[in-house]
């Protein structure tokens, strides 16, 4: 059977006057960037603008699909008509075809963000590319089109940017507002219901950069937008503002239903013989005795990953309790910590505690990991207890909960660097 992925007779699609979709569809991809499942594939969206002063290409596609991309380019122009290549994002799903494009159109100037300079060299291995860096308030006038650049870093790489065609009120957003959702009908008012995919994409790609999403939205809010041309999935022409508002809501909102302005401390533990659990409960009692703190205790043996992520996101501080098993912390502890990959880590306070039998490595390993994840780990003595905690040791746990909570409340202590 002929694989639809190999279709070569696809035509460019005009999405606004003289602005064309020249991207490619990848219905067979099932995992994206290791961390995302893509149940019905995706697309790598690229665009071409034709003017009477020449052609602008916006982004490219994955290397393995570049033949289809170039066939589409050739249906619209000759390579020597290409004056500019705008690259909003240099991840290989969009930049894979850039080196070959530069070879075919060596006169074209590549426009990138300043942060992309070193990356462009690292993906092309070509020191002689004619490129220029652009940022907010810079623009490019070509024939009847004015393209304004917007600096939107960390969505989701440091070099990402967006651009806006003034005459058509068209935002080229980059990866922002994308979906890994393959549907050749292309426009949001024609494709199937891709809501799940739009949210899933946000959760996995943009959620760790929430504050950058909000910064970008302040730029987008200044524009009148009729159409958002994303780098993946449907182009948003029906009510594009709705999608910006979703991102705004998800990025502003914590999932907290109520915290009464108090700081949230989440205490996670694992236990085999209840020793670490008893410690967790004593720490909880100590924390709860401090005004302005809401503490909760969670058994890591019985928690769903999605709940873990939401709890972590809403926690101002976290404490992780683990016994040492075979000179390590057991897997659920590392699973908890690996969820941090999907979250913004700024400013969270963390530490660890646990019971052990003889060597007690787990607590130090967790603390080391928390520091590498940029948690603030206060230099109060962490709590390791040999086997069954005594009453006195449980009192130490209580005191630890009190002290950690005071620090969470803003008590000034000297923080040492890693
Ligand atoms: C399979 C197994 C392996 C263990 N390995 C270690 C170890 O490498 N180092 C250590 O200090 N304690 C080790 N321990 C001892 C536990 O850390 C200790 O029993 C602890 O009190 C258990 O706390 P819990 O009741 O919270 O699970 C091991 C215990 C078990 C059951
Ligand atoms: Fe990307
Ligand atoms: Fe992408």
mmCIF file with all atom_site columns, C-alpha atoms in Angstrom, residues 56 81-83 111-112 117 163-164 168 171 187 228 242 252 266 273 283 289 320 353 373:
data_model
loop_
_atom_site.group_PDB
_atom_site.id
_atom_site.type_symbol
_atom_site.label_atom_id
_atom_site.label_alt_id
_atom_site.label_comp_id
_atom_site.label_asym_id
_atom_site.label_entity_id
_atom_site.label_seq_id
_atom_site.pdbx_PDB_ins_code
_atom_site.Cartn_x
_atom_site.Cartn_y
_atom_site.Cartn_z
_atom_site.occupancy
_atom_site.B_iso_or_equiv
_atom_site.pdbx_formal_charge
_atom_site.auth_seq_id
_atom_site.auth_comp_id
_atom_site.auth_asym_id
_atom_site.auth_atom_id
_atom_site.pdbx_PDB_model_num
ATOM 1  C CA . UNK A 1 56  ? 10.179 34.988 2.102  1.00 0.00 ? 56  UNK A CA 1
ATOM 2  C CA . UNK A 1 81  ? 13.556 34.685 -5.944 1.00 0.00 ? 81  UNK A CA 1
ATOM 3  C CA . UNK A 1 82  ? 13.973 33.825 -2.248 1.00 0.00 ? 82  UNK A CA 1
ATOM 4  C CA . UNK A 1 83  ? 15.257 36.892 -0.418 1.00 0.00 ? 83  UNK A CA 1
ATOM 5  C CA . UNK A 1 111 ? 16.620 36.013 9.962  1.00 0.00 ? 111 UNK A CA 1
ATOM 6  C CA . UNK A 1 112 ? 16.849 34.593 13.471 1.00 0.00 ? 112 UNK A CA 1
ATOM 7  C CA . UNK A 1 117 ? 23.189 32.597 16.400 1.00 0.00 ? 117 UNK A CA 1
ATOM 8  C CA . UNK A 1 163 ? 6.453  37.278 13.731 1.00 0.00 ? 163 UNK A CA 1
ATOM 9  C CA . UNK A 1 164 ? 3.375  39.130 12.505 1.00 0.00 ? 164 UNK A CA 1
ATOM 10 C CA . UNK A 1 168 ? -3.058 40.334 7.028  1.00 0.00 ? 168 UNK A CA 1
ATOM 11 C CA . UNK A 1 171 ? 0.678  35.778 13.614 1.00 0.00 ? 171 UNK A CA 1
ATOM 12 C CA . UNK A 1 187 ? -7.806 24.955 9.425  1.00 0.00 ? 187 UNK A CA 1
ATOM 13 C CA . UNK A 1 228 ? -2.455 32.177 13.931 1.00 0.00 ? 228 UNK A CA 1
ATOM 14 C CA . UNK A 1 242 ? -9.842 31.788 22.118 1.00 0.00 ? 242 UNK A CA 1
ATOM 15 C CA . UNK A 1 252 ? -1.924 32.034 35.128 1.00 0.00 ? 252 UNK A CA 1
ATOM 16 C CA . UNK A 1 266 ? 3.537  18.924 50.223 1.00 0.00 ? 266 UNK A CA 1
ATOM 17 C CA . UNK A 1 273 ? 7.706  -0.602 57.722 1.00 0.00 ? 273 UNK A CA 1
ATOM 18 C CA . UNK A 1 283 ? 6.959  16.745 60.205 1.00 0.00 ? 283 UNK A CA 1
ATOM 19 C CA . UNK A 1 289 ? 1.547  24.325 63.856 1.00 0.00 ? 289 UNK A CA 1
ATOM 20 C CA . UNK A 1 320 ? 10.431 13.969 50.178 1.00 0.00 ? 320 UNK A CA 1
ATOM 21 C CA . UNK A 1 353 ? 14.161 12.977 55.143 1.00 0.00 ? 353 UNK A CA 1
ATOM 22 C CA . UNK A 1 373 ? 16.690 20.920 39.726 1.00 0.00 ? 373 UNK A CA 1
#
